[in-house]
PDB file of C-alpha atoms and ligand atoms in Angstrom:
ATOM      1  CA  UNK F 268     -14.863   3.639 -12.595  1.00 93.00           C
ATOM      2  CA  UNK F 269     -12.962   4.051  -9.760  1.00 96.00           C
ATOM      3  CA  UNK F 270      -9.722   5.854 -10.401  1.00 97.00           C
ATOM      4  CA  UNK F 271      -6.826   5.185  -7.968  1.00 98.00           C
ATOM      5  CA  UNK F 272      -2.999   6.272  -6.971  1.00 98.00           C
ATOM      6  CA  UNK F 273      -0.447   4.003  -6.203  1.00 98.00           C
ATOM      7  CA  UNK F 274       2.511   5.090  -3.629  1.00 98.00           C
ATOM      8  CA  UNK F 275       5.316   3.119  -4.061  1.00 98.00           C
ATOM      9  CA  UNK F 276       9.119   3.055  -2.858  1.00 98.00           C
ATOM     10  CA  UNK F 277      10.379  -0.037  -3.684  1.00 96.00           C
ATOM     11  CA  UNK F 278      10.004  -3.225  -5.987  1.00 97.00           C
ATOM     12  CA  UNK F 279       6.703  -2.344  -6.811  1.00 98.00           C
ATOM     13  CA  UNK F 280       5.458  -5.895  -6.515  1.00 98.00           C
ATOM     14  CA  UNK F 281       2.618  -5.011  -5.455  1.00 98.00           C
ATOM     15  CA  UNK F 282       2.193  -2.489  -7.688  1.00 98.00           C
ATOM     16  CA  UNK F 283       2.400  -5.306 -10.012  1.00 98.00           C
ATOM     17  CA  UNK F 284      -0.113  -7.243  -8.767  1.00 98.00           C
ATOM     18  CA  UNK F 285      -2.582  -4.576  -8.905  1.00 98.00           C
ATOM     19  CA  UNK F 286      -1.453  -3.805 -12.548  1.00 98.00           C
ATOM     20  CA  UNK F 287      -1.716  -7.516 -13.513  1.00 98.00           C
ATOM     21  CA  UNK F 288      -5.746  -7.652 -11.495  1.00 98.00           C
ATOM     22  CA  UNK F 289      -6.724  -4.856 -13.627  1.00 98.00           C
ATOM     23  CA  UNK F 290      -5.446  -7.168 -17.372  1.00 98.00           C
ATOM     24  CA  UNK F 291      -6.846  -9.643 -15.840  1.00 98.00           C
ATOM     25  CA  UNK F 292     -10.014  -8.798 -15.115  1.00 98.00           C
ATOM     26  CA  UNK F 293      -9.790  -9.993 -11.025  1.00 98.00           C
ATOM     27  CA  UNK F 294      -9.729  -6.111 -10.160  1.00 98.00           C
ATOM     28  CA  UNK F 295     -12.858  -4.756 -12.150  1.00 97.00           C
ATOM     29  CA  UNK F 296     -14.037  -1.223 -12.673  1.00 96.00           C
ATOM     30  CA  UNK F 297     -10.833   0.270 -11.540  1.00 97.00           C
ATOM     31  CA  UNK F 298      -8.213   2.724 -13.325  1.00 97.00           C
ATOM     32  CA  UNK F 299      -5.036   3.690 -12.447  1.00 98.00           C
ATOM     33  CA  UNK F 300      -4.359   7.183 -12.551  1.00 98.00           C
ATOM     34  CA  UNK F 301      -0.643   7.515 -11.445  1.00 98.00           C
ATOM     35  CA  UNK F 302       1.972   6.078  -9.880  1.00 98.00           C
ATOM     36  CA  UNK F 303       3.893   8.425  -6.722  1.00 98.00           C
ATOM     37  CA  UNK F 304       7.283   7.170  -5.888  1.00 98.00           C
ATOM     38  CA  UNK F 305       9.382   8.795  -3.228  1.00 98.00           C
ATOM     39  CA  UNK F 306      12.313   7.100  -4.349  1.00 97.00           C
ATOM     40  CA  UNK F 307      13.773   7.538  -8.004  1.00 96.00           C
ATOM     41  CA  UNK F 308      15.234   4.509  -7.943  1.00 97.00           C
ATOM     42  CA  UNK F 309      12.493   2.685  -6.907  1.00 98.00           C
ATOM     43  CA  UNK F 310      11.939  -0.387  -9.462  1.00 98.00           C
ATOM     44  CA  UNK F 311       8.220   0.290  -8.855  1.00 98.00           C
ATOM     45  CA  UNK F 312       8.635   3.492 -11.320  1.00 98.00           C
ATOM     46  CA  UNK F 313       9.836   1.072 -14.393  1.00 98.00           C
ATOM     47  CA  UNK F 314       6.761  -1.309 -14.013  1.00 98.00           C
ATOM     48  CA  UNK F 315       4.649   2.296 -14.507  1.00 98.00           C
ATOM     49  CA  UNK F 316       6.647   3.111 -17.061  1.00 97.00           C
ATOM     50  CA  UNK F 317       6.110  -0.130 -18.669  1.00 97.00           C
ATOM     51  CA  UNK F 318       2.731  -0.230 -18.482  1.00 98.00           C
ATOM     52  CA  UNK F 319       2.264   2.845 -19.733  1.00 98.00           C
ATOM     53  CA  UNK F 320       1.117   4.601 -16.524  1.00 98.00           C
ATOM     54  CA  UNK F 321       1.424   8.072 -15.690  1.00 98.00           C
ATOM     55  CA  UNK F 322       4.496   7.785 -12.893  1.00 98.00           C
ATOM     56  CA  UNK F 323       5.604  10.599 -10.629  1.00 98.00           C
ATOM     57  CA  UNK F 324       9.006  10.815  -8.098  1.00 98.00           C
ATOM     58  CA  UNK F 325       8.576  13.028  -5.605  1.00 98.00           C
ATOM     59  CA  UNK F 326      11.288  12.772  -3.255  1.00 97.00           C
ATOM     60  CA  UNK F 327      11.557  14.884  -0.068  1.00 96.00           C
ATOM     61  CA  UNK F 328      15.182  14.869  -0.701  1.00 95.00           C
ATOM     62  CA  UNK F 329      14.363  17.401  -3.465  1.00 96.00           C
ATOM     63  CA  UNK F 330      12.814  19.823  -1.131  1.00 97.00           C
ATOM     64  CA  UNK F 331      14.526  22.281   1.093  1.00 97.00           C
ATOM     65  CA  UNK F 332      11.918  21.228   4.178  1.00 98.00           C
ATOM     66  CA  UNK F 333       9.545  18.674   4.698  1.00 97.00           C
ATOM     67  CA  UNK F 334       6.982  21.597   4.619  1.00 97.00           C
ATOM     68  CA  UNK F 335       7.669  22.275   0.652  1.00 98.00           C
ATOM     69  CA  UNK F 336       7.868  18.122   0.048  1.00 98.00           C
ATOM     70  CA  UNK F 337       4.559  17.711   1.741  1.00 98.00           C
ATOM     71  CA  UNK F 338       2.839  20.906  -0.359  1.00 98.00           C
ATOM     72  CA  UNK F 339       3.903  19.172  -3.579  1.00 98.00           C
ATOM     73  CA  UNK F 340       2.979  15.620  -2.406  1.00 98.00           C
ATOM     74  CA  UNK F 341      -0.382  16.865  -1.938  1.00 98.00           C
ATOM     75  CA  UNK F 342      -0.528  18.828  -5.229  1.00 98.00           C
ATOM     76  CA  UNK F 343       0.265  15.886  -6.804  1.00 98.00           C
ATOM     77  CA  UNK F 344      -2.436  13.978  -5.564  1.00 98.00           C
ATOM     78  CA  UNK F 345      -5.039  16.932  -6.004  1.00 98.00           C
ATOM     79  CA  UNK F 346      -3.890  17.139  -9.609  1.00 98.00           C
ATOM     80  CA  UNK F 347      -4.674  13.365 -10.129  1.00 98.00           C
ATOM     81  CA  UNK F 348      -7.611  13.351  -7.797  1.00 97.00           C
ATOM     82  CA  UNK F 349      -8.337   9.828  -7.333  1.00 97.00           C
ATOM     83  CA  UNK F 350     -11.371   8.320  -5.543  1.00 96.00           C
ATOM     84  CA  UNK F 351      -8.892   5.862  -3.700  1.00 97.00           C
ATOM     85  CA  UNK F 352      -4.995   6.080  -2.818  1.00 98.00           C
ATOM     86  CA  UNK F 353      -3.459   2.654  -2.144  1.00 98.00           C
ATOM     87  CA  UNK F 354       0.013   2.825  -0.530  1.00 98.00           C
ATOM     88  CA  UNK F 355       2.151  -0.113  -1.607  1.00 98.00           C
ATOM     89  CA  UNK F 356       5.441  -0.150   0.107  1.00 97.00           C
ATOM     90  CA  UNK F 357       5.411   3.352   0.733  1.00 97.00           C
ATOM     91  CA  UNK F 358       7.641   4.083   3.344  1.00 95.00           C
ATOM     92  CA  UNK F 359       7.263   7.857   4.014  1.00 95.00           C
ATOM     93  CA  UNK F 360       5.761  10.038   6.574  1.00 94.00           C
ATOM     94  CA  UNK F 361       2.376  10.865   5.142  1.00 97.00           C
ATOM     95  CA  UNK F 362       1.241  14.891   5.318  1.00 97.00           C
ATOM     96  CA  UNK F 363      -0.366  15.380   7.882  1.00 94.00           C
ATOM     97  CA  UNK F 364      -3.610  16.743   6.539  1.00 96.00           C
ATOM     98  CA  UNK F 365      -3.034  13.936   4.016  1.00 98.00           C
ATOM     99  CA  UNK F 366      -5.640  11.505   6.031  1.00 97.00           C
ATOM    100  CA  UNK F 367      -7.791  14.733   6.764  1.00 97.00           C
ATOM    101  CA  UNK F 368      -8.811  15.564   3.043  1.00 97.00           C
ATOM    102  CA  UNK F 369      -8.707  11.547   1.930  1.00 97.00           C
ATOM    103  CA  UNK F 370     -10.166  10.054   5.031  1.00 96.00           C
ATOM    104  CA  UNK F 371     -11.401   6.723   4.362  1.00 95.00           C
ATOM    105  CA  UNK F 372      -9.832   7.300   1.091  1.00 96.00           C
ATOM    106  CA  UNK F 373      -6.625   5.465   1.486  1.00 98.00           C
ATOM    107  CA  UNK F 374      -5.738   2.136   2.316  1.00 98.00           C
ATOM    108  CA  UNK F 375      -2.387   0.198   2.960  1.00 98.00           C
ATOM    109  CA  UNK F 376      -0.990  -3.115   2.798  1.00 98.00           C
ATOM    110  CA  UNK F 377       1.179  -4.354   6.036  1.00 98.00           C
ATOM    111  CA  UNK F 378       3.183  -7.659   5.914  1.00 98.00           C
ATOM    112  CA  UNK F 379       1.700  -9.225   9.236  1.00 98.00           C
ATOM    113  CA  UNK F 380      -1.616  -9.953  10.548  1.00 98.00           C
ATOM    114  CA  UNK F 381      -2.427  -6.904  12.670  1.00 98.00           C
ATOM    115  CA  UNK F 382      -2.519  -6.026  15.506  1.00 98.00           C
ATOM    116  CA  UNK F 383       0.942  -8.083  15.652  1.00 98.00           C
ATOM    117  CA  UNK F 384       4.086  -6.745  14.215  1.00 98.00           C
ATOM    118  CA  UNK F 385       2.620  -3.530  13.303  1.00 98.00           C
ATOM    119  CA  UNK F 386       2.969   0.065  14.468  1.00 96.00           C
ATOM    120  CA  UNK F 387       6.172   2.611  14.556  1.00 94.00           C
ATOM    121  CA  UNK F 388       9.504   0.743  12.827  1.00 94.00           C
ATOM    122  CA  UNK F 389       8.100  -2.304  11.681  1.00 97.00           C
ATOM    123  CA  UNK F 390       8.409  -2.138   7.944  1.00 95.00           C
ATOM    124  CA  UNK F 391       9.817  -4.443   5.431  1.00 94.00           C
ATOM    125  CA  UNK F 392      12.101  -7.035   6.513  1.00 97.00           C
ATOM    126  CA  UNK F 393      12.086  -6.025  10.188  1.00 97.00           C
ATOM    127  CA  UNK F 394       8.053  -7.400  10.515  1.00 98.00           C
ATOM    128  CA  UNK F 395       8.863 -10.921   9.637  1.00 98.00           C
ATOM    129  CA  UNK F 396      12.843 -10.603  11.308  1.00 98.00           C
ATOM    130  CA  UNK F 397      10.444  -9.952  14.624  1.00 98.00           C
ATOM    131  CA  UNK F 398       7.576 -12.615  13.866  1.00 98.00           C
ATOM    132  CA  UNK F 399      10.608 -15.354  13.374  1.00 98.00           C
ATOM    133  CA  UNK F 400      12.022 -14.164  16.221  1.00 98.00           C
ATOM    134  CA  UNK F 401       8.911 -14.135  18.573  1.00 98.00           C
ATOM    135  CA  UNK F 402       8.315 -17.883  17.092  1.00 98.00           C
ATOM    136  CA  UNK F 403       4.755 -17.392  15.372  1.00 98.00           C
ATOM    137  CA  UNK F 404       3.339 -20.640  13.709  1.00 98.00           C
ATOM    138  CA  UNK F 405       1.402 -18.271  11.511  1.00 98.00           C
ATOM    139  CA  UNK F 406       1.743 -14.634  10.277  1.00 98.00           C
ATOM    140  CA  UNK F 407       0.118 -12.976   6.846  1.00 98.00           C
ATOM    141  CA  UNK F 408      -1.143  -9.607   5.591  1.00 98.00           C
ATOM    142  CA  UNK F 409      -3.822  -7.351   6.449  1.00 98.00           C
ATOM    143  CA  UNK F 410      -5.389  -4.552   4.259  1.00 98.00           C
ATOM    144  CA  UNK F 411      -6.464  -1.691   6.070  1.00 98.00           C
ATOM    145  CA  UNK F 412      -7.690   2.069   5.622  1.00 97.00           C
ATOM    146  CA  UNK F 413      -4.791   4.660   6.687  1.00 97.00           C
ATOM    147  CA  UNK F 414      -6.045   7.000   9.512  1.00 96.00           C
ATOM    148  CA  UNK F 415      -3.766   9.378  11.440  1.00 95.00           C
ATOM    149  CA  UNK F 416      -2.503   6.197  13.528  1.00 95.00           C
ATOM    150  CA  UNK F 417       0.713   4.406  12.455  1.00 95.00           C
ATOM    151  CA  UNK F 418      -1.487   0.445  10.917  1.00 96.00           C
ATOM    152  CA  UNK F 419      -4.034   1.799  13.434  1.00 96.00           C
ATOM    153  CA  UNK F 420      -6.935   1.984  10.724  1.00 96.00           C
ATOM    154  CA  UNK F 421     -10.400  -0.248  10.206  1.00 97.00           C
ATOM    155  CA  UNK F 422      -8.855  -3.465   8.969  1.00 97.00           C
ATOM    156  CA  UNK F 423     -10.760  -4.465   5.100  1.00 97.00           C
ATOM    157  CA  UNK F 424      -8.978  -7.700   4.972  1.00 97.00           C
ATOM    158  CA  UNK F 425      -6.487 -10.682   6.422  1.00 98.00           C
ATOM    159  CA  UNK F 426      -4.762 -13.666   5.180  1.00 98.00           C
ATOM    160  CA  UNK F 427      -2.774 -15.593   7.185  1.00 98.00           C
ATOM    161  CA  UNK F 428       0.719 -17.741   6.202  1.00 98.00           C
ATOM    162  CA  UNK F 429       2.216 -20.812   7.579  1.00 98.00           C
ATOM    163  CA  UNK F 430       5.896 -20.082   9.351  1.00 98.00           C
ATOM    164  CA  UNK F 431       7.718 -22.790   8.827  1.00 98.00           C
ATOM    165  CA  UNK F 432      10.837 -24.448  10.051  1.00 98.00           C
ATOM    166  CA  UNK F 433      13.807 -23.232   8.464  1.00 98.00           C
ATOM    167  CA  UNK F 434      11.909 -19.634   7.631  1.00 98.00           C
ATOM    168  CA  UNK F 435      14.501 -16.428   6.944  1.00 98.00           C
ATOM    169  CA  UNK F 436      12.841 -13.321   6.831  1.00 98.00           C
ATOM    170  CA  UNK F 437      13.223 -13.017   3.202  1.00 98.00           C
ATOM    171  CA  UNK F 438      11.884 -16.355   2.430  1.00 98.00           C
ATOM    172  CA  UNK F 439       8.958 -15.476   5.084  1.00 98.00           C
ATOM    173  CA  UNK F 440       8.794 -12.292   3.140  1.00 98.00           C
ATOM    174  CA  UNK F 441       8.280 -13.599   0.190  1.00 98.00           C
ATOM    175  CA  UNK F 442       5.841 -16.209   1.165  1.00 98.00           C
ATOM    176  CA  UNK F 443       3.843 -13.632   2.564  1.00 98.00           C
ATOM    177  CA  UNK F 444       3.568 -11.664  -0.456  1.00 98.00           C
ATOM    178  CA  UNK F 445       3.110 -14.373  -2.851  1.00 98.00           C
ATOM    179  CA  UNK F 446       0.064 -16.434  -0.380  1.00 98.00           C
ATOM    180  CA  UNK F 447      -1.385 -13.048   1.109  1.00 98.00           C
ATOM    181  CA  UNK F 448      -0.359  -9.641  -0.280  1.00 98.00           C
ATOM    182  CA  UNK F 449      -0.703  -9.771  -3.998  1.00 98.00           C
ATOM    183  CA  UNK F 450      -3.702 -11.644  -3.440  1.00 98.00           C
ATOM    184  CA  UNK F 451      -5.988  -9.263  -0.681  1.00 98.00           C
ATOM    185  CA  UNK F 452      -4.481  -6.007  -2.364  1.00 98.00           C
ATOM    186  CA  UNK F 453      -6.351  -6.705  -5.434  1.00 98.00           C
ATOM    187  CA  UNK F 454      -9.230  -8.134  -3.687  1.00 98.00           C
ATOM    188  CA  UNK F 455      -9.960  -4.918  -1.608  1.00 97.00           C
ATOM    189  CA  UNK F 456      -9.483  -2.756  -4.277  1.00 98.00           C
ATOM    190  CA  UNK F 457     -11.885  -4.499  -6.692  1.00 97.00           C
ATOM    191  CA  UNK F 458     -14.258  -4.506  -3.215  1.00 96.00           C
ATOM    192  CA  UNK F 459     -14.194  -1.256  -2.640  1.00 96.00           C
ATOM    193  CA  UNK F 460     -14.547  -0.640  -6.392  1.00 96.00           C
ATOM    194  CA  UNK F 461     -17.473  -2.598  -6.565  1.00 94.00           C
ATOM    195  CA  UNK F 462     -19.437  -1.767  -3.441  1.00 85.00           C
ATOM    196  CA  UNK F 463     -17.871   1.772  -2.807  1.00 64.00           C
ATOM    197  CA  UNK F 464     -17.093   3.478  -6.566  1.00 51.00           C
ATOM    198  CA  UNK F 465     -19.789   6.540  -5.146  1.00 52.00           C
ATOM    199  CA  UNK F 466     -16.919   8.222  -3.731  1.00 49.00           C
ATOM    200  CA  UNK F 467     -19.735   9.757  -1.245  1.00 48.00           C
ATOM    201  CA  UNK F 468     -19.614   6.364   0.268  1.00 49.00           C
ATOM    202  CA  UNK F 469     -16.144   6.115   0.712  1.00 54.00           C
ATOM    203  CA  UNK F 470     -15.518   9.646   2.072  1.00 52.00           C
ATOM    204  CA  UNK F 471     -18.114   8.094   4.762  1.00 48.00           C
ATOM    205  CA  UNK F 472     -14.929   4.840   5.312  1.00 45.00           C
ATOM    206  CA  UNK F 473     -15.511   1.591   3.334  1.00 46.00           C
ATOM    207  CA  UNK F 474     -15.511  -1.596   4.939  1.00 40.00           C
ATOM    208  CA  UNK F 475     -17.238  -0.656   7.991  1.00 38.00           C
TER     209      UNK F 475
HETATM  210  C1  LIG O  24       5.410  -5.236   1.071  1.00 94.96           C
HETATM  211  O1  LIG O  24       5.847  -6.275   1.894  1.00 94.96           O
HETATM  212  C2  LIG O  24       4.297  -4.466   1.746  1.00 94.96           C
HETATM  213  O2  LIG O  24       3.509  -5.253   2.558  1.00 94.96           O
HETATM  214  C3  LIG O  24       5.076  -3.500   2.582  1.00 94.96           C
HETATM  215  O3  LIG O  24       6.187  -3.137   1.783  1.00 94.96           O
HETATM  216  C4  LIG O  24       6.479  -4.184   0.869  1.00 94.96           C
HETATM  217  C5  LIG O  24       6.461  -3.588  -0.518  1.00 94.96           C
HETATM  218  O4  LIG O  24       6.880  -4.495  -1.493  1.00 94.96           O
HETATM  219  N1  LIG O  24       4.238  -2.405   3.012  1.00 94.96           N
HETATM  220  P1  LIG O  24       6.706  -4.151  -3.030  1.00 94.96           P
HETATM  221  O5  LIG O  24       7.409  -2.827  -3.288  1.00 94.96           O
HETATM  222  O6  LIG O  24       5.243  -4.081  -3.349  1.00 94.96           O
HETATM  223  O7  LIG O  24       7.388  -5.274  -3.769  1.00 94.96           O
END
């Protein structure tokens, strides 16, 4: 069984999808051990809550230094120790020993097909403001491990998505998540819960 953590700071939709793969059998073999939001507000923290999921905020506002907030970030995760972290939406620095002691260990969705759109301040609605603007026919979601690089990490899986005319960024947004990112998320995770639940392995990086 291959127990995971979920960062979230947002809707949680993807969240979502990963709860709904697990009921539905399309993610297989796979627990989810908590839920880490950054953001009390996030809507993310109600679907745990919900669904009955252990759900944490830890919020560096609550810290007198980012020293403190990254001490009890990592407690956090040591106290659930999961075989996998998956970062939904999580839009925080991570600690920087964070991809020491779970290298290969965490992945991350992005709302683009990497190498475009990616990197340092492209996050939510600014990835698809700059694929509209830059006038790609197609754009899509990758999955990829989280190393010390900002979307620099071994990419597990794409899916690309029409543009098409008429395209905002929220209705690209949403496009994106509904035809690529609730659909890969639970796909890699399942993957790497099938092929890579000896957490030996994935210490070593899955998907290579
Ligand atoms: C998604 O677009 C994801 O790709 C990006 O942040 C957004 C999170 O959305 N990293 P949600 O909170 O899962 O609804």
């Amino acid at each position: 069984m291959l127990s995971i953590v979920v960062c979230v700071s947002g809707g949680g939709t993807n969240l979502q999808a990963i709860i709904d793969g697990i009921h539905s059998g399309a993610i297989r073999d796979t627990r989810i051990a908590g839920v880490i939001s950054n953001n009390a507000g996030a809507y993310a923290l109600v679907r745990a809550e919900e669904n009955a999921l252990p759900a944490f905020c830890i919020s560096p506002k609550s810290f007198e230094d980012r020293a403190a907030f990254n001490r009890a970030f990592m407690d956090k995760l040591s106290e659930l120790s999961p075989d996998l972290i998956v970062l939904a939406g999580f839009l925080v620095i991570l600690p920087p020993e964070m991809t020491k002691v779970y290298a290969g260990r965490i992945i991350n969705i992005h709302p683009s097909l990497i190498p475009s759109f990616c990197g340092k301040g492209f996050y939510g609605l600014r990835v698809h403001e700059e694929a509209l603007k830059r006038g790609v026919k197609i754009t899509g979601a990758t999955v990829h491990i989280v190393d010390e690089g900002t979307d620099t990490g071994t990419i597990l899986y794409q899916k690309a998505v029409e543009v098409l005319p008429g395209d905002t960024p929220e209705i690209l947004q949403k496009r994106v998540m509904e035809q690529a990112e609730w659909i890969i998320l639970p796909k890699a995770i399942d993957e790497i819960a099938q092929q890579c639940g000896n957490t030996a392995v994935l210490q070593k990086g899955c998907g290579s």
